[in-house]
CSV table of C-alpha atoms in Angstrom, one decimal:
chain,number,residue,atom,x,y,z
A,1,UNK,CA,4.2,-35.8,-18.9
A,2,UNK,CA,4.2,-37.2,-22.4
A,3,UNK,CA,6.8,-36.2,-24.9
A,4,UNK,CA,7.5,-37.1,-28.6
A,5,UNK,CA,10.8,-37.0,-30.4
A,6,UNK,CA,10.1,-37.7,-34.1
A,7,UNK,CA,12.7,-36.7,-36.8
A,8,UNK,CA,10.6,-33.8,-38.1
A,9,UNK,CA,10.7,-32.2,-34.6
A,10,UNK,CA,14.4,-31.4,-35.0
A,11,UNK,CA,14.3,-30.9,-38.8
A,12,UNK,CA,15.9,-27.5,-39.7
A,13,UNK,CA,12.9,-26.7,-41.9
A,14,UNK,CA,10.3,-27.1,-39.1
A,15,UNK,CA,12.6,-25.6,-36.5
A,16,UNK,CA,12.9,-22.4,-38.7
A,17,UNK,CA,9.2,-22.1,-38.9
A,18,UNK,CA,8.6,-22.5,-35.1
A,19,UNK,CA,11.5,-20.1,-34.4
A,20,UNK,CA,9.9,-17.5,-36.7
A,21,UNK,CA,6.5,-17.8,-35.0
A,22,UNK,CA,8.0,-17.6,-31.6
A,23,UNK,CA,10.0,-14.5,-32.4
A,24,UNK,CA,6.7,-12.8,-33.4
A,25,UNK,CA,4.4,-14.2,-30.7
A,26,UNK,CA,6.4,-15.8,-27.9
A,27,UNK,CA,7.4,-19.4,-27.2
A,28,UNK,CA,3.8,-20.5,-26.4
A,29,UNK,CA,2.2,-19.0,-29.5
A,30,UNK,CA,2.5,-22.1,-31.7
A,31,UNK,CA,2.3,-25.9,-31.3
A,32,UNK,CA,2.4,-28.8,-33.7
A,33,UNK,CA,-1.1,-30.3,-34.1
A,34,UNK,CA,-3.1,-33.3,-35.2
A,35,UNK,CA,-1.9,-36.1,-37.3
A,36,UNK,CA,1.8,-35.5,-36.9
A,37,UNK,CA,1.5,-35.7,-33.1
A,38,UNK,CA,-0.7,-38.7,-33.3
A,39,UNK,CA,1.7,-40.5,-35.6
A,40,UNK,CA,4.7,-39.7,-33.4
A,41,UNK,CA,2.9,-41.3,-30.4
A,42,UNK,CA,2.5,-44.4,-32.5
A,43,UNK,CA,6.1,-44.3,-33.8
A,44,UNK,CA,4.9,-43.8,-37.4
A,45,UNK,CA,6.3,-41.4,-39.9
A,46,UNK,CA,4.1,-38.3,-40.5
A,47,UNK,CA,3.3,-37.5,-44.1
A,48,UNK,CA,2.5,-33.8,-43.2
A,49,UNK,CA,3.5,-31.5,-40.4
A,50,UNK,CA,0.8,-29.0,-39.3
A,51,UNK,CA,1.0,-26.2,-36.8
A,52,UNK,CA,-1.7,-24.4,-34.8
A,53,UNK,CA,-1.0,-20.8,-33.6
A,54,UNK,CA,-2.5,-18.0,-31.6
A,55,UNK,CA,-1.2,-15.6,-34.2
A,56,UNK,CA,-3.6,-14.3,-36.8
A,57,UNK,CA,-2.9,-15.1,-40.5
A,58,UNK,CA,-1.5,-11.6,-41.2
A,59,UNK,CA,0.8,-12.0,-38.3
A,60,UNK,CA,1.9,-15.4,-39.5
A,61,UNK,CA,2.8,-14.0,-42.9
A,62,UNK,CA,4.7,-11.1,-41.3
A,63,UNK,CA,6.6,-13.6,-39.0
A,64,UNK,CA,7.6,-15.9,-41.9
A,65,UNK,CA,8.6,-13.0,-44.2
A,66,UNK,CA,10.7,-11.4,-41.5
A,67,UNK,CA,12.5,-14.8,-41.1
A,68,UNK,CA,13.1,-15.0,-44.9
A,69,UNK,CA,10.6,-17.9,-45.3
A,70,UNK,CA,8.1,-18.2,-48.1
A,71,UNK,CA,4.4,-17.8,-47.0
A,72,UNK,CA,1.6,-19.1,-49.2
A,73,UNK,CA,-2.0,-18.0,-48.3
A,74,UNK,CA,-3.5,-21.4,-49.1
A,75,UNK,CA,-6.6,-20.9,-47.0
A,76,UNK,CA,-6.2,-17.5,-45.4
A,77,UNK,CA,-10.0,-16.9,-45.0
A,78,UNK,CA,-10.1,-19.9,-42.7
A,79,UNK,CA,-6.8,-19.0,-41.0
A,80,UNK,CA,-4.4,-21.2,-42.9
A,81,UNK,CA,-1.0,-20.1,-44.3
A,82,UNK,CA,1.5,-22.6,-45.7
A,83,UNK,CA,5.2,-22.0,-44.9
A,84,UNK,CA,7.9,-23.3,-47.2
A,85,UNK,CA,11.1,-23.8,-45.3
A,86,UNK,CA,14.1,-25.5,-46.8
A,87,UNK,CA,11.8,-27.3,-49.2
A,88,UNK,CA,9.4,-28.5,-46.5
A,89,UNK,CA,5.8,-27.3,-46.5
A,90,UNK,CA,4.3,-26.6,-43.0
A,91,UNK,CA,0.6,-25.7,-42.8
A,92,UNK,CA,0.0,-23.1,-40.1
A,93,UNK,CA,-3.6,-22.5,-39.0
A,94,UNK,CA,-4.8,-19.9,-36.5
A,95,UNK,CA,-6.8,-21.3,-33.5
A,96,UNK,CA,-10.5,-21.3,-34.4
A,97,UNK,CA,-14.0,-21.8,-33.2
A,98,UNK,CA,-17.0,-22.5,-35.4
A,99,UNK,CA,-19.6,-19.8,-35.7
A,100,UNK,CA,-21.9,-21.5,-38.2
A,101,UNK,CA,-21.8,-24.7,-40.2
A,102,UNK,CA,-24.1,-26.2,-42.9
A,103,UNK,CA,-22.7,-29.7,-43.1
A,104,UNK,CA,-20.1,-28.8,-45.8
A,105,UNK,CA,-18.6,-25.4,-45.0
A,106,UNK,CA,-18.0,-23.6,-41.7
A,107,UNK,CA,-17.8,-20.0,-40.8
A,108,UNK,CA,-15.1,-19.6,-38.2
A,109,UNK,CA,-13.8,-17.0,-35.8
A,110,UNK,CA,-10.2,-16.9,-34.5
A,111,UNK,CA,-9.5,-17.6,-30.8
A,112,UNK,CA,-6.5,-17.8,-28.6
A,113,UNK,CA,-7.9,-20.7,-26.6
A,114,UNK,CA,-6.3,-24.1,-27.2
A,115,UNK,CA,-9.2,-26.0,-25.6
A,116,UNK,CA,-11.7,-24.1,-27.8
A,117,UNK,CA,-9.7,-25.1,-30.9
A,118,UNK,CA,-9.6,-28.7,-29.7
A,119,UNK,CA,-13.3,-28.8,-29.1
A,120,UNK,CA,-14.1,-28.1,-32.8
A,121,UNK,CA,-11.9,-31.0,-34.1
A,122,UNK,CA,-13.3,-34.3,-35.2
A,123,UNK,CA,-11.8,-37.0,-33.0
A,124,UNK,CA,-9.8,-37.1,-29.7
A,125,UNK,CA,-6.9,-38.7,-31.4
A,126,UNK,CA,-6.6,-35.7,-33.8
A,127,UNK,CA,-7.0,-33.1,-31.0
A,128,UNK,CA,-3.4,-33.3,-29.8
A,129,UNK,CA,-0.8,-30.6,-29.7
A,130,UNK,CA,2.9,-30.5,-29.1
A,131,UNK,CA,5.4,-27.8,-28.2
A,132,UNK,CA,8.6,-27.4,-30.1
A,133,UNK,CA,10.3,-29.2,-27.2
A,134,UNK,CA,8.1,-32.3,-27.9
A,135,UNK,CA,5.9,-31.9,-24.8
A,136,UNK,CA,2.4,-33.1,-25.7
A,137,UNK,CA,-0.8,-31.3,-24.7
A,138,UNK,CA,-4.2,-33.2,-24.7
A,139,UNK,CA,-7.0,-30.6,-24.1
A,140,UNK,CA,-9.8,-33.2,-24.3
A,141,UNK,CA,-8.1,-35.4,-21.8
A,142,UNK,CA,-8.7,-38.4,-24.0
A,143,UNK,CA,-6.6,-38.0,-27.1
A,144,UNK,CA,-3.4,-39.8,-25.9
A,145,UNK,CA,-5.4,-42.7,-24.4
A,146,UNK,CA,-7.4,-43.1,-27.6
A,147,UNK,CA,-4.3,-43.1,-29.8
A,148,UNK,CA,-2.6,-45.8,-27.8
A,149,UNK,CA,-5.8,-47.9,-27.4
A,150,UNK,CA,-6.8,-47.7,-31.1
A,151,UNK,CA,-10.1,-45.8,-30.4
A,152,UNK,CA,-11.7,-43.4,-32.9
A,153,UNK,CA,-14.1,-41.3,-30.8
A,154,UNK,CA,-15.7,-38.1,-31.8
A,155,UNK,CA,-15.0,-35.0,-29.7
A,156,UNK,CA,-18.2,-34.1,-27.9
A,157,UNK,CA,-21.5,-35.2,-29.4
A,158,UNK,CA,-21.1,-37.3,-32.5
A,159,UNK,CA,-24.4,-36.2,-34.1
A,160,UNK,CA,-23.3,-32.5,-33.7
A,161,UNK,CA,-19.9,-33.1,-35.1
A,162,UNK,CA,-21.4,-34.8,-38.2
A,163,UNK,CA,-24.0,-32.1,-38.6
A,164,UNK,CA,-21.1,-29.6,-38.8
A,165,UNK,CA,-19.4,-31.5,-41.6
A,166,UNK,CA,-20.8,-34.6,-43.2
A,167,UNK,CA,-17.3,-35.5,-44.4
A,168,UNK,CA,-16.7,-36.7,-40.9
A,169,UNK,CA,-18.8,-39.7,-41.6
A,170,UNK,CA,-16.2,-41.0,-44.1
A,171,UNK,CA,-13.3,-39.8,-41.9
A,172,UNK,CA,-14.7,-41.9,-39.0
A,173,UNK,CA,-14.3,-45.1,-41.1
A,174,UNK,CA,-11.1,-44.0,-42.7
A,175,UNK,CA,-9.4,-43.3,-39.3
A,176,UNK,CA,-10.8,-46.6,-37.9
A,177,UNK,CA,-9.2,-48.4,-40.9
A,178,UNK,CA,-5.8,-46.8,-40.1
A,179,UNK,CA,-5.8,-46.5,-36.3
A,180,UNK,CA,-8.7,-48.5,-34.9
A,181,UNK,CA,-8.6,-51.8,-33.0
A,182,UNK,CA,-11.5,-54.0,-31.9
A,183,UNK,CA,-15.0,-52.7,-32.8
A,184,UNK,CA,-15.8,-49.2,-33.9
A,185,UNK,CA,-17.0,-46.8,-31.2
A,186,UNK,CA,-20.7,-47.6,-30.8
A,187,UNK,CA,-22.0,-44.0,-30.4
A,188,UNK,CA,-19.9,-42.8,-33.4
A,189,UNK,CA,-21.1,-45.7,-35.6
A,190,UNK,CA,-24.7,-45.1,-34.7
A,191,UNK,CA,-24.4,-41.4,-35.5
A,192,UNK,CA,-22.8,-42.2,-38.9
A,193,UNK,CA,-25.7,-44.6,-39.7
A,194,UNK,CA,-28.3,-42.0,-38.6
A,195,UNK,CA,-26.8,-39.4,-40.9
A,196,UNK,CA,-25.8,-41.6,-43.8
A,197,UNK,CA,-27.8,-39.5,-46.3
A,198,UNK,CA,-25.4,-36.6,-45.5
A,199,UNK,CA,-22.8,-38.4,-47.7
A,200,UNK,CA,-25.0,-37.5,-50.7
A,201,UNK,CA,-24.2,-33.9,-50.1
A,202,UNK,CA,-20.5,-34.3,-50.5
A,203,UNK,CA,-18.7,-33.7,-53.7
A,204,UNK,CA,-17.5,-36.6,-55.8
A,205,UNK,CA,-13.9,-35.5,-55.4
A,206,UNK,CA,-14.2,-35.6,-51.6
A,207,UNK,CA,-15.9,-39.0,-51.7
A,208,UNK,CA,-13.2,-40.5,-53.9
A,209,UNK,CA,-10.3,-39.0,-52.0
A,210,UNK,CA,-11.6,-40.4,-48.7
A,211,UNK,CA,-12.2,-43.8,-50.3
A,212,UNK,CA,-8.7,-44.0,-51.8
A,213,UNK,CA,-7.2,-43.1,-48.4
A,214,UNK,CA,-9.3,-45.7,-46.6
A,215,UNK,CA,-8.5,-48.4,-49.2
A,216,UNK,CA,-4.8,-47.6,-48.7
A,217,UNK,CA,-4.9,-48.8,-45.1
A,218,UNK,CA,-3.0,-52.0,-44.3
A,219,UNK,CA,-6.3,-53.9,-43.8
A,220,UNK,CA,-9.4,-51.9,-44.6
A,221,UNK,CA,-11.9,-54.9,-44.4
A,222,UNK,CA,-13.2,-54.3,-40.9
A,223,UNK,CA,-13.8,-50.6,-41.5
A,224,UNK,CA,-15.6,-51.4,-44.8
A,225,UNK,CA,-17.8,-54.0,-43.1
A,226,UNK,CA,-18.8,-51.3,-40.5
A,227,UNK,CA,-19.3,-48.8,-43.3
A,228,UNK,CA,-21.6,-51.2,-45.1
A,229,UNK,CA,-23.6,-52.0,-42.0
A,230,UNK,CA,-24.1,-48.3,-41.4
A,231,UNK,CA,-25.6,-47.9,-44.9
A,232,UNK,CA,-22.7,-45.6,-46.0
A,233,UNK,CA,-20.7,-47.8,-48.3
A,234,UNK,CA,-23.6,-48.2,-50.8
A,235,UNK,CA,-24.0,-44.5,-51.0
A,236,UNK,CA,-20.4,-44.0,-52.0
A,237,UNK,CA,-20.1,-46.9,-54.4
A,238,UNK,CA,-23.5,-46.7,-56.0
A,239,UNK,CA,-24.4,-50.2,-55.0
A,240,UNK,CA,-23.6,-52.6,-52.1
A,241,UNK,CA,-19.9,-53.4,-52.0
A,242,UNK,CA,-18.5,-56.9,-52.1
A,243,UNK,CA,-16.6,-56.7,-48.8
A,244,UNK,CA,-16.0,-60.5,-48.7
A,245,UNK,CA,-14.1,-60.3,-52.0
A,246,UNK,CA,-12.2,-57.2,-50.8
A,247,UNK,CA,-11.1,-59.1,-47.7
A,248,UNK,CA,-9.6,-61.8,-49.9
A,249,UNK,CA,-7.9,-59.4,-52.2
A,250,UNK,CA,-6.5,-56.9,-49.6
A,251,UNK,CA,-3.7,-59.2,-48.3
A,252,UNK,CA,-2.6,-59.8,-51.9
A,253,UNK,CA,-2.4,-56.1,-53.0
A,254,UNK,CA,-2.1,-52.8,-51.3
A,255,UNK,CA,-3.1,-50.9,-54.4
A,256,UNK,CA,-6.3,-49.0,-53.6
A,257,UNK,CA,-7.6,-49.2,-57.2
A,258,UNK,CA,-7.3,-53.0,-57.1
A,259,UNK,CA,-9.2,-53.0,-53.8
A,260,UNK,CA,-11.8,-50.7,-55.1
A,261,UNK,CA,-12.2,-53.0,-58.2
A,262,UNK,CA,-12.8,-55.9,-55.8
A,263,UNK,CA,-15.7,-54.0,-54.1
A,264,UNK,CA,-17.4,-53.5,-57.5
A,265,UNK,CA,-19.0,-56.2,-59.6
A,266,UNK,CA,-17.3,-57.6,-62.8
A,267,UNK,CA,-19.4,-55.4,-65.0
A,268,UNK,CA,-17.3,-53.0,-67.1
A,269,UNK,CA,-20.2,-50.7,-68.0
A,270,UNK,CA,-21.3,-50.2,-64.4
A,271,UNK,CA,-17.7,-49.8,-63.2
A,272,UNK,CA,-16.9,-47.2,-65.8
A,273,UNK,CA,-20.0,-45.2,-65.0
A,274,UNK,CA,-19.4,-45.5,-61.2
A,275,UNK,CA,-15.8,-44.4,-61.6
A,276,UNK,CA,-16.8,-41.4,-63.7
A,277,UNK,CA,-19.5,-40.5,-61.1
A,278,UNK,CA,-16.7,-40.4,-58.5
A,279,UNK,CA,-14.7,-38.2,-60.9
A,280,UNK,CA,-11.7,-40.4,-60.7
A,281,UNK,CA,-8.9,-39.5,-63.1
A,282,UNK,CA,-9.6,-40.9,-66.6
A,283,UNK,CA,-6.6,-43.2,-66.4
A,284,UNK,CA,-8.0,-44.6,-63.1
A,285,UNK,CA,-11.5,-45.3,-64.4
A,286,UNK,CA,-10.2,-46.8,-67.6
A,287,UNK,CA,-8.0,-49.1,-65.5
A,288,UNK,CA,-11.0,-50.1,-63.3
A,289,UNK,CA,-13.2,-50.7,-66.4
A,290,UNK,CA,-10.5,-53.0,-67.9
A,291,UNK,CA,-10.1,-54.9,-64.6
A,292,UNK,CA,-13.9,-55.6,-64.3
A,293,UNK,CA,-13.6,-58.9,-66.1
A,294,UNK,CA,-13.7,-62.3,-64.5
A,295,UNK,CA,-10.4,-64.0,-65.2
A,296,UNK,CA,-10.8,-67.1,-67.4
A,297,UNK,CA,-7.8,-69.0,-68.9
A,298,UNK,CA,-8.6,-71.7,-71.5
A,299,UNK,CA,-6.2,-74.5,-72.3
A,300,UNK,CA,-2.6,-74.8,-71.0
A,301,UNK,CA,-2.3,-72.3,-68.2
A,302,UNK,CA,1.1,-70.6,-69.0
A,303,UNK,CA,0.2,-70.3,-72.7
A,304,UNK,CA,-3.2,-68.8,-71.9
A,305,UNK,CA,-1.5,-66.4,-69.4
A,306,UNK,CA,0.8,-65.2,-72.1
A,307,UNK,CA,-2.0,-64.6,-74.5
A,308,UNK,CA,-4.0,-62.7,-71.9
A,309,UNK,CA,-1.0,-60.4,-71.0
A,310,UNK,CA,-0.4,-59.8,-74.8
A,311,UNK,CA,-4.0,-58.9,-75.4
A,312,UNK,CA,-4.9,-56.7,-72.4
A,313,UNK,CA,-1.5,-55.6,-71.1
A,314,UNK,CA,0.4,-56.7,-68.0
A,315,UNK,CA,-1.3,-54.2,-65.6
A,316,UNK,CA,-4.8,-55.2,-66.6
A,317,UNK,CA,-3.9,-58.9,-66.5
A,318,UNK,CA,-2.5,-58.4,-63.0
A,319,UNK,CA,-5.6,-56.5,-61.8
A,320,UNK,CA,-7.9,-59.3,-63.1
A,321,UNK,CA,-5.7,-62.0,-61.6
A,322,UNK,CA,-5.5,-60.4,-58.1
A,323,UNK,CA,-9.3,-60.4,-57.9
A,324,UNK,CA,-9.8,-63.9,-59.3
A,325,UNK,CA,-11.1,-66.7,-57.0
A,326,UNK,CA,-9.2,-69.2,-59.2
A,327,UNK,CA,-6.0,-69.2,-57.3
A,328,UNK,CA,-4.1,-71.4,-59.7
A,329,UNK,CA,-4.9,-69.2,-62.7
A,330,UNK,CA,-4.3,-66.1,-60.7
A,331,UNK,CA,-0.8,-67.2,-59.6
A,332,UNK,CA,0.0,-68.3,-63.2
A,333,UNK,CA,-0.8,-64.8,-64.6
A,334,UNK,CA,1.0,-63.0,-61.8
A,335,UNK,CA,4.1,-65.1,-62.2
A,336,UNK,CA,4.0,-64.7,-66.0
A,337,UNK,CA,3.5,-61.0,-65.8
A,338,UNK,CA,6.6,-60.7,-63.6
A,339,UNK,CA,8.9,-62.6,-65.9
A,340,UNK,CA,7.6,-62.3,-69.4
A,341,UNK,CA,7.6,-59.3,-71.7
A,342,UNK,CA,5.1,-59.6,-74.7
A,343,UNK,CA,7.0,-59.6,-78.0
A,344,UNK,CA,6.3,-57.1,-80.8
A,345,UNK,CA,4.5,-58.2,-83.9
A,346,UNK,CA,7.4,-59.5,-86.1
A,347,UNK,CA,5.9,-58.2,-89.3
A,348,UNK,CA,4.5,-54.9,-90.6
A,349,UNK,CA,3.0,-53.1,-93.6
A,350,UNK,CA,6.2,-53.1,-95.6
A,351,UNK,CA,6.5,-56.9,-95.3
A,352,UNK,CA,2.9,-57.2,-96.6
A,353,UNK,CA,3.7,-54.9,-99.5
A,354,UNK,CA,6.6,-57.0,-100.6
A,355,UNK,CA,4.1,-59.8,-101.1
A,356,UNK,CA,2.1,-57.8,-103.6
A,357,UNK,CA,-0.6,-56.5,-101.3
A,358,UNK,CA,-1.4,-52.8,-102.1
A,359,UNK,CA,-1.5,-50.3,-99.2
A,360,UNK,CA,-5.0,-50.1,-97.8
A,361,UNK,CA,-7.6,-52.2,-96.0
A,362,UNK,CA,-6.1,-55.5,-97.3
A,363,UNK,CA,-2.9,-54.7,-95.4
A,364,UNK,CA,-4.7,-54.5,-92.2
A,365,UNK,CA,-6.7,-57.7,-92.9
A,366,UNK,CA,-3.4,-59.6,-93.6
A,367,UNK,CA,-1.7,-58.3,-90.4
A,368,UNK,CA,-4.8,-59.2,-88.4
A,369,UNK,CA,-4.9,-62.7,-89.8
A,370,UNK,CA,-1.2,-63.2,-89.2
A,371,UNK,CA,-1.4,-61.9,-85.6
A,372,UNK,CA,-4.4,-64.1,-84.8
A,373,UNK,CA,-2.6,-67.2,-85.8
A,374,UNK,CA,0.8,-66.1,-84.3
A,375,UNK,CA,-0.8,-65.5,-80.9
A,376,UNK,CA,-2.8,-68.7,-81.0
A,377,UNK,CA,0.5,-70.6,-81.7
A,378,UNK,CA,2.2,-68.9,-78.7
A,379,UNK,CA,4.3,-66.3,-80.4
A,380,UNK,CA,6.6,-68.5,-82.5
A,381,UNK,CA,9.9,-66.9,-83.7
A,382,UNK,CA,10.5,-69.3,-86.6
A,383,UNK,CA,8.7,-69.5,-89.9
A,384,UNK,CA,7.5,-65.9,-89.8
A,385,UNK,CA,7.8,-65.4,-93.6
A,386,UNK,CA,5.8,-68.6,-94.3
A,387,UNK,CA,3.1,-67.6,-91.8
A,388,UNK,CA,2.8,-64.2,-93.4
A,389,UNK,CA,2.5,-65.8,-96.9
A,390,UNK,CA,-0.2,-68.1,-95.6
A,391,UNK,CA,-2.1,-65.1,-94.1
A,392,UNK,CA,-1.9,-63.3,-97.5
A,393,UNK,CA,-3.4,-66.4,-99.2
A,394,UNK,CA,-6.2,-66.7,-96.6
A,395,UNK,CA,-7.1,-63.0,-97.1
A,396,UNK,CA,-7.1,-63.3,-100.9
A,397,UNK,CA,-9.0,-66.5,-100.7
A,398,UNK,CA,-11.7,-64.9,-98.7
A,399,UNK,CA,-12.3,-62.1,-101.3
A,400,UNK,CA,-15.4,-62.3,-103.4
């Protein structure tokens, strides 16, 4: 008999939810399910705690309300109610079986059969359940072994599972990145390759969410190579991904946006369009666009690093540096960004006005001329007044 004993199992919030359900339907009416059980077997902290139950949604709401717990109907048509207990959200879903699917959405019917619920799940390692006592149930008979062996294997026929929901193609590679060891399961990989065009039917938001989760894995390179070989990665990214560069960048940064940037070419226009196509947040695609430049430092390295940081900002400089094949330049920029804060321009419009320049376009021209020389000279703190006077003279001398 396999048991788990994670911290969330004895958490007052989760205990209150399980007690409320048991009061309504008996001790065997609810079990923890999926990722939280899998992660507990691996000794990992679960991000979310989910529960499966024989109770129907209306009964779940009644049970929670009777116990004084908040019930939120987050997906009640598909059997899901979210309980909020002592600040902890717990997603509770009625046992289900699929009635009809179209590759994106499923029509479900409720059931009281744990094995039937397990049979509709994607992978054995996600088809695991645990009682409130921590006793683990493995209806497919393969879930525990697959978790411990690092195997990501579809429940039942892989082609059928993918036909039910094309998102499972991306989930196959995402779960392999996080939990897989060795080579991807051959039958599952072949099914993903055969149905790769199904990715085109998924929404941009679902594509980007899965990619960000995949790229957040400790080492996503092997999963991405398999994804590329199956013809899936190009469909997500809009062109073949540079997995070799990603493999070099991944150990240096766990930031999924830096890793995504490494997969794309150093072409700001393409990257901006691709990021918008994936409907990434504006701040994310703007960051990716700024990072899509090959790092090039001219002259003395530290001086050039300061200039780059001043001109593009520390975040963009770091993003460019992390992707750079020039390790010396890269390390110089990263070290400088960690210890140096760009100074503010030491002069402003009032300083220019005191030198007899009227407010208007000339003021901007003087400040631009001053800044250009000040940056080129490595941000000197002395002789500021003299430099500003020289900038005024240059601007006046350039007038017709």
